[in-house]
CSV table of C-alpha atoms and ligand atoms in Angstrom, one decimal:
chain,number,residue,atom,x,y,z
A,630,UNK,CA,35.6,-25.4,5.6
A,631,UNK,CA,36.6,-26.5,9.1
A,632,UNK,CA,35.7,-30.2,9.0
A,633,UNK,CA,32.4,-31.5,10.5
A,634,UNK,CA,32.2,-30.4,14.1
A,635,UNK,CA,31.0,-32.6,17.1
A,636,UNK,CA,28.3,-31.1,19.2
A,637,UNK,CA,27.4,-32.5,22.6
A,638,UNK,CA,24.0,-31.9,24.1
A,639,UNK,CA,23.0,-32.2,27.7
A,640,UNK,CA,20.8,-35.2,27.3
A,641,UNK,CA,23.3,-37.4,25.6
A,642,UNK,CA,26.1,-36.1,27.8
A,643,UNK,CA,24.2,-37.2,30.8
A,644,UNK,CA,23.6,-40.6,29.2
A,645,UNK,CA,27.3,-41.1,28.4
A,646,UNK,CA,28.3,-40.0,31.9
A,647,UNK,CA,25.9,-42.6,33.3
A,648,UNK,CA,27.5,-45.3,31.2
A,649,UNK,CA,31.0,-44.2,32.5
A,650,UNK,CA,30.0,-44.3,36.0
A,651,UNK,CA,28.3,-47.7,35.7
A,652,UNK,CA,31.4,-49.0,34.0
A,653,UNK,CA,33.7,-47.8,36.8
A,654,UNK,CA,31.5,-49.8,39.3
A,655,UNK,CA,30.8,-52.8,37.2
A,656,UNK,CA,34.5,-53.3,36.2
A,657,UNK,CA,36.0,-52.3,39.5
A,658,UNK,CA,38.0,-49.7,37.6
A,659,UNK,CA,39.9,-46.7,38.9
A,660,UNK,CA,39.1,-44.4,36.1
A,661,UNK,CA,36.9,-44.5,32.9
A,662,UNK,CA,37.1,-41.8,30.2
A,663,UNK,CA,35.8,-41.2,26.8
A,664,UNK,CA,37.5,-39.1,24.2
A,665,UNK,CA,37.0,-38.4,20.5
A,666,UNK,CA,39.6,-39.4,18.0
A,667,UNK,CA,41.2,-36.0,18.1
A,668,UNK,CA,41.8,-36.2,21.8
A,669,UNK,CA,39.0,-34.1,23.1
A,670,UNK,CA,37.8,-35.3,26.5
A,671,UNK,CA,34.1,-36.2,26.3
A,672,UNK,CA,33.3,-37.7,29.8
A,673,UNK,CA,35.2,-38.9,32.8
A,674,UNK,CA,34.3,-41.1,35.8
A,675,UNK,CA,36.0,-42.5,38.8
A,676,UNK,CA,38.9,-41.3,40.8
A,677,UNK,CA,40.3,-38.8,38.3
A,678,UNK,CA,40.9,-35.8,40.6
A,679,UNK,CA,44.7,-36.3,40.7
A,680,UNK,CA,45.0,-37.4,37.1
A,681,UNK,CA,46.0,-35.2,34.1
A,682,UNK,CA,43.1,-36.4,32.0
A,683,UNK,CA,43.7,-33.8,29.3
A,684,UNK,CA,47.2,-35.1,28.7
A,685,UNK,CA,46.0,-38.7,28.9
A,686,UNK,CA,43.3,-37.8,26.3
A,687,UNK,CA,45.7,-36.3,23.8
A,688,UNK,CA,48.2,-39.1,24.3
A,689,UNK,CA,45.6,-41.8,23.9
A,690,UNK,CA,44.3,-40.2,20.7
A,691,UNK,CA,47.9,-40.1,19.4
A,692,UNK,CA,48.4,-43.7,20.3
A,693,UNK,CA,45.2,-44.6,18.5
A,694,UNK,CA,46.1,-42.6,15.5
A,695,UNK,CA,49.5,-44.2,15.3
A,696,UNK,CA,48.0,-47.7,15.6
A,697,UNK,CA,45.6,-46.8,13.0
A,698,UNK,CA,48.3,-45.7,10.7
A,699,UNK,CA,50.1,-49.1,11.3
A,700,UNK,CA,46.8,-50.9,10.5
A,701,UNK,CA,46.6,-49.0,7.2
A,702,UNK,CA,50.2,-50.0,6.3
A,703,UNK,CA,49.2,-53.6,6.9
A,704,UNK,CA,45.9,-53.2,5.0
A,705,UNK,CA,44.1,-54.1,8.2
A,706,UNK,CA,41.0,-52.6,9.5
A,707,UNK,CA,41.7,-50.6,12.7
A,708,UNK,CA,42.9,-52.4,15.8
A,709,UNK,CA,39.9,-51.8,17.9
A,710,UNK,CA,41.4,-52.9,21.2
A,711,UNK,CA,44.6,-52.2,23.0
A,712,UNK,CA,45.9,-53.3,26.3
A,713,UNK,CA,48.9,-52.0,28.3
A,714,UNK,CA,50.0,-53.8,31.4
A,715,UNK,CA,51.9,-51.9,34.0
A,716,UNK,CA,53.4,-52.8,37.3
A,717,UNK,CA,50.5,-51.3,39.3
A,718,UNK,CA,48.0,-50.1,36.8
A,719,UNK,CA,46.7,-51.2,33.5
A,720,UNK,CA,45.0,-49.5,30.6
A,721,UNK,CA,42.4,-51.0,28.4
A,722,UNK,CA,41.6,-49.0,25.2
A,723,UNK,CA,38.6,-49.7,23.0
A,724,UNK,CA,37.4,-47.9,19.9
A,725,UNK,CA,33.6,-47.6,20.0
A,726,UNK,CA,31.5,-47.2,16.9
A,727,UNK,CA,34.6,-46.1,14.9
A,728,UNK,CA,34.3,-42.7,16.4
A,729,UNK,CA,35.1,-42.5,20.1
A,730,UNK,CA,37.6,-44.1,22.3
A,731,UNK,CA,36.8,-45.7,25.6
A,732,UNK,CA,39.6,-45.9,28.1
A,733,UNK,CA,39.6,-47.9,31.3
A,734,UNK,CA,42.4,-47.7,34.0
A,735,UNK,CA,42.4,-50.5,36.6
A,736,UNK,CA,44.6,-52.2,39.1
A,737,UNK,CA,44.8,-55.6,40.8
A,738,UNK,CA,41.3,-55.1,42.3
A,739,UNK,CA,40.0,-56.0,38.9
A,740,UNK,CA,41.0,-58.2,36.0
A,741,UNK,CA,41.4,-58.0,32.3
A,742,UNK,CA,38.6,-60.6,31.8
A,743,UNK,CA,36.2,-58.5,33.8
A,744,UNK,CA,37.1,-55.3,32.2
A,745,UNK,CA,36.7,-56.8,28.7
A,746,UNK,CA,33.4,-58.2,29.6
A,747,UNK,CA,32.1,-54.9,31.0
A,748,UNK,CA,33.6,-52.8,28.2
A,749,UNK,CA,31.8,-54.9,25.6
A,750,UNK,CA,28.5,-54.1,27.3
A,751,UNK,CA,29.2,-50.4,27.7
A,752,UNK,CA,30.3,-50.2,24.1
A,753,UNK,CA,26.9,-51.3,23.0
A,754,UNK,CA,25.2,-48.6,25.0
A,755,UNK,CA,27.6,-45.9,23.9
A,756,UNK,CA,27.3,-46.9,20.2
A,757,UNK,CA,23.5,-46.3,20.5
A,758,UNK,CA,23.9,-43.0,22.3
A,759,UNK,CA,26.4,-41.7,19.7
A,760,UNK,CA,24.2,-42.8,16.9
A,761,UNK,CA,21.4,-40.7,18.3
A,762,UNK,CA,23.8,-37.8,18.8
A,763,UNK,CA,24.9,-37.9,15.2
A,764,UNK,CA,21.3,-37.8,14.1
A,765,UNK,CA,20.7,-34.8,16.4
A,766,UNK,CA,23.7,-33.0,15.0
A,767,UNK,CA,22.4,-33.4,11.4
A,768,UNK,CA,19.1,-31.9,12.3
A,769,UNK,CA,19.2,-28.5,10.7
A,770,UNK,CA,17.2,-27.0,13.6
A,771,UNK,CA,20.0,-28.0,15.9
A,772,UNK,CA,22.8,-26.9,13.6
A,773,UNK,CA,24.9,-23.6,13.5
A,774,UNK,CA,24.7,-23.4,17.3
A,775,UNK,CA,27.1,-20.5,17.7
A,776,UNK,CA,25.3,-18.2,15.3
A,777,UNK,CA,24.5,-15.6,17.9
A,778,UNK,CA,28.1,-14.9,18.6
A,779,UNK,CA,29.1,-11.7,17.0
A,780,UNK,CA,32.5,-10.4,15.6
A,781,UNK,CA,32.7,-8.1,18.6
A,782,UNK,CA,32.5,-11.1,20.9
A,783,UNK,CA,35.5,-12.6,19.2
A,784,UNK,CA,37.4,-9.4,19.2
A,785,UNK,CA,36.8,-8.9,22.9
A,786,UNK,CA,38.3,-12.2,23.7
A,787,UNK,CA,41.6,-10.9,22.4
A,788,UNK,CA,41.6,-7.5,23.9
A,789,UNK,CA,43.3,-8.1,27.0
B,1377,UNK,CA,37.0,-30.7,14.0
B,1378,UNK,CA,35.8,-28.4,16.7
B,1379,UNK,CA,33.9,-29.9,19.6
B,1380,UNK,CA,31.1,-28.0,21.1
B,1381,UNK,CA,29.8,-29.2,24.5
B,1382,UNK,CA,26.5,-27.7,25.5
B,1383,UNK,CA,26.6,-29.6,28.7
B,1384,UNK,CA,29.8,-28.2,30.0
B,1385,UNK,CA,29.5,-25.1,27.9
B,1386,UNK,CA,32.9,-25.5,26.2
B,1387,UNK,CA,34.2,-24.9,22.7
B,1388,UNK,CA,37.3,-27.0,21.8
B,1389,UNK,CA,39.4,-26.4,18.8
B,1390,UNK,CA,42.6,-27.8,17.2
B,1391,UNK,CA,45.3,-25.7,15.9
B,1392,UNK,CA,48.4,-27.3,14.2
B,1393,UNK,CA,51.8,-25.6,13.7
B,1394,UNK,CA,53.3,-26.9,10.5
B,1395,UNK,CA,56.7,-26.2,8.8
B,1396,UNK,CA,60.2,-27.5,8.0
B,1397,UNK,CA,62.4,-29.2,10.4
B,1398,UNK,CA,64.0,-26.7,13.0
B,1399,UNK,CA,61.9,-23.7,11.8
B,1400,UNK,CA,60.8,-23.1,15.4
B,1401,UNK,CA,57.3,-24.8,15.8
B,1402,UNK,CA,58.2,-26.3,19.2
B,1403,UNK,CA,59.8,-23.0,20.3
B,1404,UNK,CA,56.5,-21.2,19.6
B,1405,UNK,CA,54.6,-23.5,21.9
B,1406,UNK,CA,57.2,-23.3,24.5
B,1407,UNK,CA,57.0,-19.6,24.5
B,1408,UNK,CA,53.1,-19.6,24.8
B,1409,UNK,CA,53.4,-22.2,27.6
B,1410,UNK,CA,55.9,-20.0,29.6
B,1411,UNK,CA,53.9,-16.9,29.2
B,1412,UNK,CA,50.5,-18.2,30.1
B,1413,UNK,CA,48.9,-18.2,33.5
B,1414,UNK,CA,48.9,-21.6,35.1
B,1415,UNK,CA,45.1,-21.6,35.4
B,1416,UNK,CA,44.8,-21.1,31.6
B,1417,UNK,CA,47.0,-23.8,30.5
B,1418,UNK,CA,47.5,-27.6,31.0
B,1419,UNK,CA,50.7,-29.5,30.8
B,1420,UNK,CA,52.8,-29.3,27.6
B,1421,UNK,CA,53.5,-32.7,26.2
B,1422,UNK,CA,56.5,-33.1,23.9
B,1423,UNK,CA,57.1,-36.5,22.2
B,1424,UNK,CA,60.7,-35.8,21.1
B,1425,UNK,CA,63.9,-37.6,20.2
B,1426,UNK,CA,66.9,-37.4,22.5
B,1427,UNK,CA,68.1,-34.5,20.5
B,1428,UNK,CA,64.8,-32.6,21.1
B,1429,UNK,CA,63.5,-32.9,17.6
B,1430,UNK,CA,59.8,-33.6,17.6
B,1431,UNK,CA,59.2,-37.2,17.1
B,1432,UNK,CA,55.4,-37.3,17.0
B,1433,UNK,CA,53.9,-34.1,18.3
B,1434,UNK,CA,53.9,-31.4,21.0
B,1435,UNK,CA,50.6,-30.7,22.6
B,1436,UNK,CA,49.6,-27.7,24.7
B,1437,UNK,CA,46.0,-27.2,25.9
B,1438,UNK,CA,45.1,-23.5,26.4
B,1439,UNK,CA,42.0,-21.6,27.5
B,1440,UNK,CA,41.4,-18.2,25.9
B,1441,UNK,CA,38.5,-17.1,28.0
B,1442,UNK,CA,34.7,-17.0,27.5
B,1443,UNK,CA,32.4,-16.1,24.7
B,1444,UNK,CA,28.8,-15.8,25.6
B,1445,UNK,CA,29.2,-18.3,28.5
B,1446,UNK,CA,31.2,-20.7,26.5
B,1447,UNK,CA,34.7,-21.4,27.6
B,1448,UNK,CA,37.0,-21.5,24.6
B,1449,UNK,CA,39.7,-24.1,24.7
B,1450,UNK,CA,42.4,-24.5,22.1
B,1451,UNK,CA,44.6,-27.6,21.6
B,1452,UNK,CA,47.9,-26.5,20.0
B,1453,UNK,CA,49.8,-29.2,18.3
B,1454,UNK,CA,53.1,-29.1,16.3
B,1455,UNK,CA,54.1,-31.7,13.8
B,1456,UNK,CA,57.6,-33.2,13.4
B,1457,UNK,CA,59.2,-31.2,10.5
B,1458,UNK,CA,61.8,-33.7,9.5
B,1459,UNK,CA,60.9,-35.1,6.0
B,1460,UNK,CA,60.8,-38.7,6.9
B,1461,UNK,CA,58.2,-38.3,9.6
B,1462,UNK,CA,55.5,-37.7,7.0
B,1463,UNK,CA,53.1,-40.5,8.2
B,1464,UNK,CA,53.0,-38.8,11.7
B,1465,UNK,CA,52.3,-35.4,10.1
B,1466,UNK,CA,49.3,-36.7,8.4
B,1467,UNK,CA,47.9,-38.1,11.6
B,1468,UNK,CA,48.2,-34.9,13.4
B,1469,UNK,CA,46.4,-33.0,10.7
B,1470,UNK,CA,43.3,-35.0,11.3
B,1471,UNK,CA,40.5,-33.0,12.7
B,1472,UNK,CA,42.4,-29.7,12.4
B,1473,UNK,CA,40.5,-26.4,12.7
B,1474,UNK,CA,43.3,-24.0,12.0
B,1475,UNK,CA,46.9,-24.1,10.6
B,1476,UNK,CA,50.0,-22.0,11.3
B,1477,UNK,CA,52.7,-22.4,8.8
B,1478,UNK,CA,56.0,-21.5,10.4
B,1479,UNK,CA,58.6,-20.6,7.9
B,1480,UNK,CA,62.3,-20.5,8.6
B,1481,UNK,CA,63.6,-17.1,7.3
B,1482,UNK,CA,67.1,-18.1,6.6
B,1483,UNK,CA,67.9,-18.0,2.9
B,1484,UNK,CA,69.4,-21.6,3.1
B,1485,UNK,CA,66.0,-22.9,4.2
B,1486,UNK,CA,63.8,-21.4,1.4
B,1487,UNK,CA,63.7,-24.7,-0.4
B,1488,UNK,CA,62.7,-26.5,2.7
B,1489,UNK,CA,60.0,-24.0,3.3
B,1490,UNK,CA,58.6,-24.5,-0.1
B,1491,UNK,CA,58.7,-28.2,0.1
B,1492,UNK,CA,57.0,-28.2,3.5
B,1493,UNK,CA,54.2,-25.9,2.3
B,1494,UNK,CA,53.6,-28.2,-0.6
B,1495,UNK,CA,53.6,-31.2,1.8
B,1496,UNK,CA,51.0,-29.4,3.9
B,1497,UNK,CA,48.8,-28.8,1.0
B,1498,UNK,CA,49.0,-32.4,-0.1
B,1499,UNK,CA,48.5,-33.9,3.2
B,1500,UNK,CA,45.5,-31.7,3.9
B,1501,UNK,CA,44.0,-32.5,0.5
B,1502,UNK,CA,44.5,-36.3,1.2
B,1503,UNK,CA,42.0,-35.9,4.0
B,1504,UNK,CA,39.5,-33.8,2.2
B,1505,UNK,CA,40.7,-30.4,3.4
B,1506,UNK,CA,41.6,-27.4,1.2
B,1507,UNK,CA,44.2,-25.1,2.7
B,1508,UNK,CA,42.5,-22.1,1.0
B,1509,UNK,CA,39.3,-22.7,2.8
B,1510,UNK,CA,40.8,-23.4,6.2
B,1511,UNK,CA,41.7,-20.7,8.9
B,1512,UNK,CA,45.3,-20.3,8.1
B,1513,UNK,CA,48.1,-17.8,8.9
B,1514,UNK,CA,51.8,-17.7,8.1
B,1515,UNK,CA,54.8,-16.8,10.4
B,1516,UNK,CA,58.3,-15.8,9.1
B,1517,UNK,CA,60.4,-17.0,12.0
B,1518,UNK,CA,64.0,-16.4,13.0
B,1519,UNK,CA,64.0,-12.8,11.8
B,1520,UNK,CA,66.9,-12.1,14.3
B,1521,UNK,CA,69.4,-14.1,12.2
B,1522,UNK,CA,71.9,-12.4,9.9
B,1523,UNK,CA,71.3,-14.4,6.8
B,1524,UNK,CA,67.4,-14.0,6.4
B,1525,UNK,CA,65.6,-13.7,3.1
B,1526,UNK,CA,63.9,-10.5,2.2
B,1527,UNK,CA,60.4,-10.3,3.6
B,1528,UNK,CA,58.7,-9.3,0.4
B,1529,UNK,CA,60.3,-12.2,-1.4
B,1530,UNK,CA,59.2,-14.6,1.3
B,1531,UNK,CA,55.7,-13.3,1.0
B,1532,UNK,CA,55.7,-13.7,-2.7
B,1533,UNK,CA,56.7,-17.3,-2.5
B,1534,UNK,CA,55.1,-18.6,0.8
B,1535,UNK,CA,51.9,-16.4,1.0
B,1536,UNK,CA,50.5,-16.4,-2.4
B,1537,UNK,CA,46.9,-16.3,-1.0
B,1538,UNK,CA,47.6,-13.2,1.2
B,1539,UNK,CA,46.5,-14.7,4.6
B,1540,UNK,CA,47.4,-12.9,7.7
B,1541,UNK,CA,51.2,-13.1,8.2
B,1542,UNK,CA,53.7,-12.2,10.9
B,1543,UNK,CA,57.4,-11.7,11.4
B,1544,UNK,CA,58.7,-13.6,14.5
B,1545,UNK,CA,61.6,-14.4,16.7
B,1546,UNK,CA,60.1,-17.4,18.5
B,1547,UNK,CA,63.0,-17.6,21.0
B,1548,UNK,CA,62.2,-14.1,22.5
B,1549,UNK,CA,58.5,-14.3,21.7
B,1550,UNK,CA,58.3,-11.6,19.0
B,1551,UNK,CA,55.2,-12.4,17.0
B,1552,UNK,CA,54.3,-15.6,18.8
B,1553,UNK,CA,51.1,-14.4,20.4
B,1554,UNK,CA,50.1,-12.2,17.4
B,1555,UNK,CA,50.3,-15.4,15.3
B,1556,UNK,CA,48.3,-17.4,17.8
B,1557,UNK,CA,45.6,-14.8,18.2
B,1558,UNK,CA,45.2,-14.3,14.5
B,1559,UNK,CA,44.6,-18.0,13.8
B,1560,UNK,CA,42.4,-18.4,16.9
B,1561,UNK,CA,40.2,-15.5,15.7
B,1562,UNK,CA,39.9,-17.0,12.2
B,1563,UNK,CA,38.9,-20.3,13.8
B,1564,UNK,CA,36.2,-18.8,15.9
B,1565,UNK,CA,34.9,-16.7,13.0
B,1566,UNK,CA,34.6,-19.9,11.0
B,1567,UNK,CA,32.7,-21.7,13.7
B,1568,UNK,CA,30.3,-18.9,14.0
B,1569,UNK,CA,29.6,-19.3,10.3
B,1570,UNK,CA,28.6,-22.8,11.2
B,1571,UNK,CA,30.6,-25.1,9.0
C,2399,GTP,N1,67.9,-17.5,16.3
C,2399,GTP,C1,66.7,-18.0,16.4
C,2399,GTP,N2,66.6,-19.4,16.7
C,2399,GTP,C2,65.4,-20.0,16.8
C,2399,GTP,C3,64.2,-19.2,16.7
C,2399,GTP,N3,63.1,-20.1,16.8
C,2399,GTP,C4,63.7,-21.2,17.1
C,2399,GTP,N4,65.0,-21.2,17.1
C,2399,GTP,C5,65.9,-22.3,17.4
C,2399,GTP,O1,65.8,-23.2,16.4
C,2399,GTP,C6,66.1,-24.6,16.9
C,2399,GTP,C7,64.9,-25.5,16.4
C,2399,GTP,O2,63.7,-25.0,17.0
C,2399,GTP,P1,62.5,-26.0,17.3
C,2399,GTP,O3,61.4,-25.2,17.8
C,2399,GTP,O4,62.9,-27.2,18.0
C,2399,GTP,O5,62.2,-26.4,15.8
C,2399,GTP,P2,61.0,-27.3,15.3
C,2399,GTP,O6,60.3,-26.6,14.2
C,2399,GTP,O7,60.1,-27.8,16.4
C,2399,GTP,O8,61.7,-28.6,14.7
C,2399,GTP,P3,61.2,-30.1,14.5
C,2399,GTP,O9,60.6,-30.6,15.7
C,2399,GTP,O10,62.4,-30.9,14.1
C,2399,GTP,O11,60.3,-30.1,13.4
C,2399,GTP,C8,66.2,-24.5,18.4
C,2399,GTP,O12,67.5,-24.4,18.7
C,2399,GTP,C9,65.6,-23.1,18.6
C,2399,GTP,O13,66.1,-22.4,19.8
C,2399,GTP,C10,64.4,-17.8,16.3
C,2399,GTP,O14,63.4,-17.1,16.1
C,2399,GTP,N5,65.6,-17.3,16.2
C,2400,MG,MG1,59.5,-29.5,17.1
């Protein structure tokens, strides 16, 4: 038993990507990305070429996990929103539908108010998309996607 | 919790290195990091104290190659071994696909090994995992030291379920990749079964 897995399909991926790209524009953001709570990157949009998004994703997930742990100690529900203000850049972190994390990085060309507003709208769209995705994942016809992989395939991966 | 992306054709899995304080978890990751091609790895992140004890986690993203057109990516994490960081350990176990238990072979650390292994079982159980059903391997580290416990003895105490196990000297890399490959293989085999 290796916990339930997340599966991402082309259709939903494109929809999620679209939401991210729209959010970059609407919020005047530098970068928008979505990760799952384990720190796996799901989608990225904006000027991310020079950004170590893998590191950011795992650190954000760690941060959310730690904050979630604090909430538990305080017998709170999770803290759904976080905001970190830097000298030049700011990070807005939002938990969406209790399952994924939406991160927006922005600078003085935008404002916290605008980001908040646009994040709220994007969250609604994302929640709907992820609900559909979860339904799809539970469809038995869609499940066990890696069945065709053989033991030899796995062995070959390690024979170098 | 593995993440399979059909759009980018990627399989992502999470492997956690667990074990008592100073057993060599971080050293395992550092060795893997130093011996991997730049294009197959990302940056290694260590959230550590000033004395280089792991404070929250180490993180190393690693690509292992392709299977049937899917890129396989492994996210390696270590937990902080010190007893009082238990809350952090629980967080890092979330969504785990495979576990490496790193034991410290020094006789003086046998108690600590046993305690840590029990702690691993408890913390997994708390999140609905059963160690006996999870891809899992054991590593007996620090075999180079003069005061190590007998291997048969360590096996009897720390590997009662007879999972794959390896002797290691993480500082010079002995056994490090064997351990990693074994757990990665178990994880992929489990994925194939369709959990
Ligand atoms: N002799 C010897 N020393 C080792 C070996 N592996 C690790 N060490 C040393 O043991 C010390 C602790 O190693 P770490 O990798 O930081 O231990 P850790 O398990 O990450 O410890 P925590 O972060 O506190 O949980 C370091 O000084 C390492 O160089 C080994 O195989 N042989
Ligand atoms: Mg460490």
